[in-house]
Coordinates of C-alpha atoms and ligand atoms in Angstrom, one line a residue:
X1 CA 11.2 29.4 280.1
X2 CA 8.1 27.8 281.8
X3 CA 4.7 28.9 282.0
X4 CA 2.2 28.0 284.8
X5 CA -1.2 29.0 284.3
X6 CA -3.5 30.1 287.3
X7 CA -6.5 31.8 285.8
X8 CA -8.7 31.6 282.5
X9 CA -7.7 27.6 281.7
X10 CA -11.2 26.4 281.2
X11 CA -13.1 29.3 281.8
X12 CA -13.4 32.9 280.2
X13 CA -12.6 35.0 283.2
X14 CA -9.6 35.2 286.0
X15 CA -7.0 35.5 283.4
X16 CA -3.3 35.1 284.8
X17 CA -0.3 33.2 283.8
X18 CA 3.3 32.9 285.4
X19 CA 6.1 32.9 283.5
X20 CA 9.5 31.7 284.8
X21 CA 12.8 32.3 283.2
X22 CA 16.4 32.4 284.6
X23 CA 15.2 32.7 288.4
X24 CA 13.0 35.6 287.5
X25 CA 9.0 35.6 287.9
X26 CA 6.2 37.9 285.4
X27 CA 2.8 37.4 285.7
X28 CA 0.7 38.2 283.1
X29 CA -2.3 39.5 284.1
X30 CA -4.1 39.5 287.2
X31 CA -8.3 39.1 286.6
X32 CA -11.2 38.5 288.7
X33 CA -13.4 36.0 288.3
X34 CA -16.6 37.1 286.9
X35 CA -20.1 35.5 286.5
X36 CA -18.9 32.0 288.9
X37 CA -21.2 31.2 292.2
X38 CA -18.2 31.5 293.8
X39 CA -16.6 34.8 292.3
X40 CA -16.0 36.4 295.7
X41 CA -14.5 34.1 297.6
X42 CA -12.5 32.8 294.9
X43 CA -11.1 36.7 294.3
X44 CA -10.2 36.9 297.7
X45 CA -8.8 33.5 297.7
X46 CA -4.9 33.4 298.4
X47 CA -3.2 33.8 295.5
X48 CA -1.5 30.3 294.3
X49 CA 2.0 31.7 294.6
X50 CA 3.4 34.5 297.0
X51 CA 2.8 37.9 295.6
X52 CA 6.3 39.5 296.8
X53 CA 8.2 36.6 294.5
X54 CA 6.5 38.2 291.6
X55 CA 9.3 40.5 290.5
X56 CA 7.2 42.2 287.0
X57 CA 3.4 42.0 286.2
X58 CA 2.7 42.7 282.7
X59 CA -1.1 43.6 281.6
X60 CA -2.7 42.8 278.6
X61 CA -5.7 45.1 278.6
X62 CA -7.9 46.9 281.5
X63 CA -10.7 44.6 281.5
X64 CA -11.3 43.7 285.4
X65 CA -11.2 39.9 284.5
X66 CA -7.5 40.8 283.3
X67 CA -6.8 43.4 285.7
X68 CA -9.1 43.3 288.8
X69 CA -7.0 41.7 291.7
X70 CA -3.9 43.9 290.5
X71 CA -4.5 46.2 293.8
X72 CA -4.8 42.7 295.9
X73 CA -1.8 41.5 294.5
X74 CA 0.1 44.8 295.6
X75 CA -1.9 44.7 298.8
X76 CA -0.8 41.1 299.4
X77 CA 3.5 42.0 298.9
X78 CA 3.8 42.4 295.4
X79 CA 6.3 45.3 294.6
X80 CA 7.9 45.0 291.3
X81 CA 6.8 47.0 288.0
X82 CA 3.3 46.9 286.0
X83 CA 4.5 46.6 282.7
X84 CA 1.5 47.9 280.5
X85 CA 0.0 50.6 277.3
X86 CA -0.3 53.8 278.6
X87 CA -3.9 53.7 277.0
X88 CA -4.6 50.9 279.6
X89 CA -3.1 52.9 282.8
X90 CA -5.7 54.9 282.1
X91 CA -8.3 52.8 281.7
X92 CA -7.3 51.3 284.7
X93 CA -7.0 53.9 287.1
X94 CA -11.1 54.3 285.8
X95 CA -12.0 50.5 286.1
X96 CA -10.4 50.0 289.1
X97 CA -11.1 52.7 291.4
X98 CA -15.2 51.7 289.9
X99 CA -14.4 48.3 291.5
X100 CA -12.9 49.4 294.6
X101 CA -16.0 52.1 294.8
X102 CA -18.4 48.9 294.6
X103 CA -16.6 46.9 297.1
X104 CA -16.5 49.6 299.6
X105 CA -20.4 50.1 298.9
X106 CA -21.3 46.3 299.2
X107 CA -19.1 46.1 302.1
X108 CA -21.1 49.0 303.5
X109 CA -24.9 47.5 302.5
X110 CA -23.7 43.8 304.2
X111 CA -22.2 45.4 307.5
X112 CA -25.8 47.2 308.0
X113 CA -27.3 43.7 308.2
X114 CA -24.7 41.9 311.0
X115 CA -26.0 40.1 313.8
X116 CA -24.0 42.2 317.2
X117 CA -20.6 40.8 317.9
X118 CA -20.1 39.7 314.5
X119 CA -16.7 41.0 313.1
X120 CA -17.4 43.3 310.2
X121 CA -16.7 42.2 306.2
X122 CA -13.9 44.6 304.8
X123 CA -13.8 45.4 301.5
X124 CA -11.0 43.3 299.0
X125 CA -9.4 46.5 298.7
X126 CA -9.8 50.4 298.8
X127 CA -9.3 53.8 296.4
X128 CA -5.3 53.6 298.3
X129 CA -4.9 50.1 297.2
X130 CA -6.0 51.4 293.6
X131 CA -3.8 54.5 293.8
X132 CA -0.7 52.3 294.8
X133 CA -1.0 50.2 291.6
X134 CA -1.5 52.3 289.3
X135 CA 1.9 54.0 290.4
X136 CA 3.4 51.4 289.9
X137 CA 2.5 51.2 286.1
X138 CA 4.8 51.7 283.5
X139 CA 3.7 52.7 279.8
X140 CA 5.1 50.6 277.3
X141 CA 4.1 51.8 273.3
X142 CA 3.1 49.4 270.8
X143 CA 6.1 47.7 269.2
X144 CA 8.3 49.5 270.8
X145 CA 10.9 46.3 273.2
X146 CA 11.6 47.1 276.4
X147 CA 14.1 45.2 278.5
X148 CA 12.0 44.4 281.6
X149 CA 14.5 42.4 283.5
X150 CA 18.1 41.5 282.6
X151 CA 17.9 39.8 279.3
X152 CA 14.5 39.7 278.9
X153 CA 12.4 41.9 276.7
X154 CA 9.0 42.9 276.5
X155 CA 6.7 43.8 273.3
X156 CA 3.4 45.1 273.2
X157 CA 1.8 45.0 269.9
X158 CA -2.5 46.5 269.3
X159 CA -4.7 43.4 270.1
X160 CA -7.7 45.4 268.5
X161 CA -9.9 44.3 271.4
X162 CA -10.5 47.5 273.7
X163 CA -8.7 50.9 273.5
X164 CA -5.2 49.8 274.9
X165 CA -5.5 46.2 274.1
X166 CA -2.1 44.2 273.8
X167 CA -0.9 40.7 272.6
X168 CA 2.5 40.4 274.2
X169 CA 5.8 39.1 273.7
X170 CA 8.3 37.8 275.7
X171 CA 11.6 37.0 274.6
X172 CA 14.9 35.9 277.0
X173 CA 18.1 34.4 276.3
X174 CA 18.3 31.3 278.3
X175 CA 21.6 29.0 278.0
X176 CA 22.6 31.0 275.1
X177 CA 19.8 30.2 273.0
X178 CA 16.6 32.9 272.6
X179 CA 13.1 31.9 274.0
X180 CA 10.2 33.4 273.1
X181 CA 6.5 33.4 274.3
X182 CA 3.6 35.1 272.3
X183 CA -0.1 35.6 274.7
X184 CA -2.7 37.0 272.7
X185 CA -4.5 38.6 275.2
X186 CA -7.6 39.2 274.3
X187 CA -8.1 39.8 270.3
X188 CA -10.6 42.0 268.5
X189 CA -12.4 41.6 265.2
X190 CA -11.1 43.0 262.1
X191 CA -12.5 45.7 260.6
X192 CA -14.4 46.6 264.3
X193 CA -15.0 50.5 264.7
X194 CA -12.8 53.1 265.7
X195 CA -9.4 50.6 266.9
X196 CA -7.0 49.8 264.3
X197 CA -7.2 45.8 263.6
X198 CA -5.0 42.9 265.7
X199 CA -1.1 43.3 264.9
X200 CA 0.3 39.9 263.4
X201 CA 2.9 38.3 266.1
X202 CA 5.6 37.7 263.9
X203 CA 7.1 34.7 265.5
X204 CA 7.2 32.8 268.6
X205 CA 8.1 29.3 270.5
X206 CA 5.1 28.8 272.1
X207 CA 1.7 30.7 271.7
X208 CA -0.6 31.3 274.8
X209 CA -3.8 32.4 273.0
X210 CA -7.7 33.2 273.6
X211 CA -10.5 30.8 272.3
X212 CA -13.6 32.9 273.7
X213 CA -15.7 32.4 270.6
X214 CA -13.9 29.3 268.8
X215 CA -16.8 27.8 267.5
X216 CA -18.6 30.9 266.5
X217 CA -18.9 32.7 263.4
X218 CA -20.3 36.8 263.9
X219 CA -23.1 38.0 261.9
X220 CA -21.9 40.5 259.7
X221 CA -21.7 43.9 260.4
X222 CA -24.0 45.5 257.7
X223 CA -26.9 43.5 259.3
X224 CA -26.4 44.9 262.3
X225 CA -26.3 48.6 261.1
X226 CA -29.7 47.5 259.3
X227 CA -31.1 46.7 262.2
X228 CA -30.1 49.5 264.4
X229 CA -31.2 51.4 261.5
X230 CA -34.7 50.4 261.5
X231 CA -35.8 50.5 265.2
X232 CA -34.7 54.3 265.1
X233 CA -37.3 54.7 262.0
X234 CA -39.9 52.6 264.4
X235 CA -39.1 54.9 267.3
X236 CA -39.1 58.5 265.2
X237 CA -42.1 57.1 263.6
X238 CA -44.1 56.0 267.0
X239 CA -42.7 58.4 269.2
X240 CA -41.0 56.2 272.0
X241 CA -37.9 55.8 273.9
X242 CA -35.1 54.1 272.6
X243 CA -32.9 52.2 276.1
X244 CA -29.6 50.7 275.3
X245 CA -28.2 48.8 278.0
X246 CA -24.4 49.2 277.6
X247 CA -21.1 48.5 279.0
X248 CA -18.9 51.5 279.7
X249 CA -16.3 50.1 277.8
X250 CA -15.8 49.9 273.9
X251 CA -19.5 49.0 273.3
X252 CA -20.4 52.9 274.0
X253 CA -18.2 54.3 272.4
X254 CA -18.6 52.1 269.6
X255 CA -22.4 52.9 269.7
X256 CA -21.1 56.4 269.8
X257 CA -19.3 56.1 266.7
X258 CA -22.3 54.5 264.8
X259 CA -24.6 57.2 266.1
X260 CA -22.0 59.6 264.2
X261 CA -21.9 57.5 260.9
X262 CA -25.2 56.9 260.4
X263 CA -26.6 60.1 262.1
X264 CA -28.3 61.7 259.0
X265 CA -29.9 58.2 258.1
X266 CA -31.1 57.3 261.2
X267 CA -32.6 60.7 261.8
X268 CA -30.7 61.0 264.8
X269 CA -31.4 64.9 264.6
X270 CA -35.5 64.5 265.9
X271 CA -33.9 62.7 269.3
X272 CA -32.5 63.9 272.2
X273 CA -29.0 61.7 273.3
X274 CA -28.2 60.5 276.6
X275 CA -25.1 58.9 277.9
X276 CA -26.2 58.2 281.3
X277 CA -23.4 56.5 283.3
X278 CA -20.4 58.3 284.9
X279 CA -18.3 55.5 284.1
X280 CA -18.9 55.6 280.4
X281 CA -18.1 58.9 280.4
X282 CA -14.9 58.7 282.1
X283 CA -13.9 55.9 279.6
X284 CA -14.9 58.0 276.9
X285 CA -13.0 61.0 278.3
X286 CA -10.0 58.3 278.3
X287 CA -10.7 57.2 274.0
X288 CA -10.9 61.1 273.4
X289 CA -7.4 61.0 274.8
X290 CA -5.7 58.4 272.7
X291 CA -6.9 59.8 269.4
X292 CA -3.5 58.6 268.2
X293 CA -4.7 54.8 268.6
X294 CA -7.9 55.3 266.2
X295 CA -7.6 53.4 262.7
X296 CA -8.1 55.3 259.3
X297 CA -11.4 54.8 259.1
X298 CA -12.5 56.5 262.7
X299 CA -9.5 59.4 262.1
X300 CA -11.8 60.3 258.6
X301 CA -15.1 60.4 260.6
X302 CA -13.7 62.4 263.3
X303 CA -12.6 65.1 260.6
X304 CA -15.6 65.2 258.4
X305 CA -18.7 64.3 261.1
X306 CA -20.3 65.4 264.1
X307 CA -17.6 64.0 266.2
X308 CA -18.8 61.2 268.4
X309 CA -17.6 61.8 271.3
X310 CA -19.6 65.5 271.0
X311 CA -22.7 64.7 268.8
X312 CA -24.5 68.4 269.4
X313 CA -27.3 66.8 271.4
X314 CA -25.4 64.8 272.9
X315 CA -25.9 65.3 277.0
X316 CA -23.6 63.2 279.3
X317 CA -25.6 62.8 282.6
X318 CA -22.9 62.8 285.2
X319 CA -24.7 63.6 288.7
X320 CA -28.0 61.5 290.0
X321 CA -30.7 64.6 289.5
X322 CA -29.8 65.3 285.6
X323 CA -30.5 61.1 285.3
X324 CA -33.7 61.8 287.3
X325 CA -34.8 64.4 285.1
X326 CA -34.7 62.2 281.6
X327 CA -37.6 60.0 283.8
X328 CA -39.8 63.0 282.4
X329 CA -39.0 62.5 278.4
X330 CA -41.6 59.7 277.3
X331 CA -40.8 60.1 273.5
X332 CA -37.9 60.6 271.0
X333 CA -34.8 60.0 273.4
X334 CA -31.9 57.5 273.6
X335 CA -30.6 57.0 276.7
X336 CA -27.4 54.5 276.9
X337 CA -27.0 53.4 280.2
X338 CA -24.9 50.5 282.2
X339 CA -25.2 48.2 283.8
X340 CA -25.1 46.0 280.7
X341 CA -26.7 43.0 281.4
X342 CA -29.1 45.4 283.9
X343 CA -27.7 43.7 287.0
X344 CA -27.3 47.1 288.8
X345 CA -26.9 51.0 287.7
X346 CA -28.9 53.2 286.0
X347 CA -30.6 52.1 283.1
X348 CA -32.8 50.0 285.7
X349 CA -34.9 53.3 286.5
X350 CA -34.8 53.4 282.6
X351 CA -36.3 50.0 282.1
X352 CA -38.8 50.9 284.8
X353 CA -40.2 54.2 283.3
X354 CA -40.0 52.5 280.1
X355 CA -41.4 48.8 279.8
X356 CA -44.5 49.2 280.3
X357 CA -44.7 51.6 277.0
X358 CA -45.5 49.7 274.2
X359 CA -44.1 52.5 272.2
X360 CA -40.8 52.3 273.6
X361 CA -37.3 49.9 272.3
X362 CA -34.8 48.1 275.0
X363 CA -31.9 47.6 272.2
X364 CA -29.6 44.7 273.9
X365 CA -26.3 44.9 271.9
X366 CA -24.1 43.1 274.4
X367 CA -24.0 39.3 275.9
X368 CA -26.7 38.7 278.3
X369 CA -25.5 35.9 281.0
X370 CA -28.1 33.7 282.6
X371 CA -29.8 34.8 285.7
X372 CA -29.2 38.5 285.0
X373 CA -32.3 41.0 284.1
X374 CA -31.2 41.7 280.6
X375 CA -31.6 37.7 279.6
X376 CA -34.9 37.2 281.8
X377 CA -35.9 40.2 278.7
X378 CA -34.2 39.0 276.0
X379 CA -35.6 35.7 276.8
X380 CA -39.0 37.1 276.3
X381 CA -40.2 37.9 279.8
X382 CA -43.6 39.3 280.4
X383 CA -43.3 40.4 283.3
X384 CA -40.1 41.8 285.6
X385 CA -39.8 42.7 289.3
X386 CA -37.8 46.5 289.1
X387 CA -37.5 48.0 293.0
X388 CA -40.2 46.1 294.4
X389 CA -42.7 46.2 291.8
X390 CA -44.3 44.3 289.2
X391 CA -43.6 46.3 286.2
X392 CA -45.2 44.5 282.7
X393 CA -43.3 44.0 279.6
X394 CA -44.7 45.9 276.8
X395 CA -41.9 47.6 274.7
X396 CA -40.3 45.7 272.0
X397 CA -36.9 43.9 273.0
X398 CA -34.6 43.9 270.4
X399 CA -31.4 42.0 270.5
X400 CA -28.9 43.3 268.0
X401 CA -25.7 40.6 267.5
X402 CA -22.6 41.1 265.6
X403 CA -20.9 43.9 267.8
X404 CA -18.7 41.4 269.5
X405 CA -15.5 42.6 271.2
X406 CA -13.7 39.4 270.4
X407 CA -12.6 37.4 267.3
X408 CA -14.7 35.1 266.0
X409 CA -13.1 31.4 265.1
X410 CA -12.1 32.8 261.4
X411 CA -10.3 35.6 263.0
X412 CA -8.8 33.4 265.3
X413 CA -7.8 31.0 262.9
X414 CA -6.3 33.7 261.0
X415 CA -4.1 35.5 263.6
X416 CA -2.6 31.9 264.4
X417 CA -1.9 31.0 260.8
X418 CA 0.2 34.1 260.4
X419 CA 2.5 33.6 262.9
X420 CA 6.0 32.1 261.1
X421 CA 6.0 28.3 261.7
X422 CA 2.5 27.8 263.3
X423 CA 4.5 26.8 267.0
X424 CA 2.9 24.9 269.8
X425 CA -0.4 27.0 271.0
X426 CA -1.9 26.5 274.5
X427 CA -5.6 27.5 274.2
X428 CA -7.1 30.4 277.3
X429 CA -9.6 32.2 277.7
X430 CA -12.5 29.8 276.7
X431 CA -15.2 27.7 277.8
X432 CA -16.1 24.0 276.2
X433 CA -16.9 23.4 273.4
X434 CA -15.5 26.7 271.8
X435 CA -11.9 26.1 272.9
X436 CA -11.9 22.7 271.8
X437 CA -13.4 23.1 268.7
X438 CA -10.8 26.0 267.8
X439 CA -7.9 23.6 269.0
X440 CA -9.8 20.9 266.4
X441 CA -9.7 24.1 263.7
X442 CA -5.9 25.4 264.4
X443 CA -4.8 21.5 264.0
X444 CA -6.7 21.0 260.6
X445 CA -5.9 23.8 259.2
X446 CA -2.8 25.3 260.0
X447 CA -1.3 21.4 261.6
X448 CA -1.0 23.5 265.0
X449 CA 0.0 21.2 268.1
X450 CA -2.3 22.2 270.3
X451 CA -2.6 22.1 274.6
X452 CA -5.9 23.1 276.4
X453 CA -4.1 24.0 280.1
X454 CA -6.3 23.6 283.2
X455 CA -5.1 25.7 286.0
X456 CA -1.6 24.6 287.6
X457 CA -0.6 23.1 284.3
X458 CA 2.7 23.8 283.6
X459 CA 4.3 24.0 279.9
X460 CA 8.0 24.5 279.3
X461 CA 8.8 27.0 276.0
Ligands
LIG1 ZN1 -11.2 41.7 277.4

């Protein structure tokens, strides 16, 4: 068994490895790239092998940097089975038909602009392109094999990273003798709310894991409930909006699910709630689904609290005129919005009705890249340009850590060092220094031989 990797060696987005074993070809995964100068053109980029000699795609989790060229890939030849948790088929289907919504959009905004004769852009792929993947997907339980191919089995076990989430395993006879490879996909935090924590891999030849945050510890999570805590006594007590710029997956619902716990302390009674993106609540439609996938903790809260996917003043702003109408509410009101780092969406109108009062709270709970909106604030800005306009900065900008999606280095450490043997690991998923410092930690610790792949490298199991 070989694997090639193609996407996420080096870098933190693009995930997508080829495996090879007895003739046969699965991918795993099939990402964007996200956040590089050169995103689109490298997305529409051929792919580095031929898409029809891909006979099974398995995906680790619905995140667009794992799943986002899926359609092109299908688009481009590819025929064969998506091999993947039903909870992520339907976080798919949302994610992807939002991607090929933006493309067709920005496809749209560009081809107004063309000089005459020019040949207009298309977009990477359309709502059909969506459709036909996701009818190709196949739902595959957690810890549940599946033989995929002759002789070659598939398990899926929770990751803990996003509602659906999956390390996976696969395993094929090969000259008599039983291979198996373990990817991590993308692994949550213990004890993170509402998903149960990462399942241990019991054993494996090689590992293919993550290192997103290898040299990082989280803040702890009490802190952060302090925190969130006291700006809602700030805002009851001023009067004041509270603006959350959040992603529409996990980190709403997650909110959601504090906003539930905590609802009594934090007074959450004297404000009115608004989830204002249609996206987020689609996703959340999808978590409501999967009950089933909730750990203990989350299954208790849903019995005994205002459930948080239903708080009772709760209002989920689906169309443009109800978002319109919450311009009009100057005090006592929590609007969650996307985009999260404020690159596009709603929750710009937010910022723009709501910087300039000194009364008001922009809560940043997520990772703010460079260049975007949300880190020109967090980085203290004075000043922002919103639709034109000069629009000054005089509500407080808070930014609230330790909600992170992804182990940190500990948790890392700890979900290698419990797989039997501590076998070769190839570290993915990470930039420099975090993925070498985590190779530095699994060797020290745990006496892990460890491979940091750059794309095309090839490593045989
Ligand atoms: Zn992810």
């Amino acid at each position: 068994m070989d694997i090639v990797f193609h996407g996420a060696a080096g870098e933190v987005t693009g995930s997508s490895h080829l495996v090879e074993i007895a003739g046969k070809r699965v991918l795993l995964d099939c990402g964007m790239v996200q956040g590089d100068r050169n995103a689109d053109e490298r997305n529409a980029a051929d792919f580095p092998f031929d898409p029809a000699s891909i006979d099974v795609l398995v995906l680790s989790h619905a995140h667009i940097d794992h799943t986002g060229r899926v359609p092109l890939l299908v688009k481009r030849g590819f025929s064969g089975p998506i091999f993947t948790h039903p909870a992520t088929i339907d976080l798919a289907a949302i994610m992807l038909g939002d991607a090929a919504h933006i493309a067709q959009m920005d496809t749209e905004r560009d081809n107004r602009h063309l000089p005459p004769g020019q040949r207009p852009f298309m977009p990477l792929y359309t709502q059909d392109d969506v459709d036909a993947a996701v009818k190709s997907m196949r739902p595959v339980e957690y810890a549940a094999p599946i033989e995929i191919l002759p002789g070659v089995r598939l398990t899926l076990r929770d990751a803990g990273h996003i509602l659906g989430s999956a390390t996976v395993e696969i395993e094929a006879l090969e000259n008599g003798a039983s291979r198996k490879l373990a990817f991590s996909g993308d692994l949550g935090p213990d004890h993170t709310p509402i998903l149960c924590d990462p399942m241990p891999v019991p054993a494996a030849d090689l590992v293919v894991m993550e290192s997103t945050y290898g040299d990082r510890l989280h803040k702890a999570r009490e802190d952060t409930i302090a925190e969130l805590g006291s700006i809602f006594a700030a805002a009851h007590k001023d009067g004041g909006n509270v603006v959350i710029p959040a992603f529409a997956v996990g980190r709403t619902q997650e909110l959601l699910y504090f906003f539930a716990e905590h609802f009594d302390a934090w007074n959450l009674g004297a404000f009115k709630l608004f989830l204002d993106s249609p996206m987020a609540i689609r996703v959340t439609g999808a978590y409501d689904r999967h009950e089933n996938l909730f750990d203990d903790a989350a299954r208790t809260l849903w019995a005994t609290r205002p459930h948080p996917l239903r708080l009772p003043n709760l209002t989920l702003t689906e169309d443009g005129a109800a978002s319109r109408a919450i311009n009009a509410i100057h005090d006592h009101a929590v609007i969650i919005a996307g985009s999260g780092m404020c690159t596009g969406g709603r929750i710009r109108h937010h910022l723009r009705h709501n910087l300039a009062n000194r009364f008001a709270h922009i809560v940043f709970v997520g990772y703010q890249a460079v260049g975007t909106l949300g880190r020109t604030l967090v980085d203290g800005a004075k000043h922002v340009r919103l639709f034109g306009n000069d629009v000054p900065v005089r509500a407080r900008v808070h930014t609230v850590g330790g909600l992170s999606a992804h182990a940190d280095k500990g948790g890392l450490s700890a979900w290698y060092g419990k797989i039997a043997g501590h076998p070769p690991v190839c570290l993915v998923h990470g930039e420099d220094p975090g993925r070498s410092r985590l190779a530095d930690e699994l060797k020290s610790r745990w006496g892990g031989r460890v491979a940091l792949p750059m794309p095309g490298t090839r490593v045989t199991v």
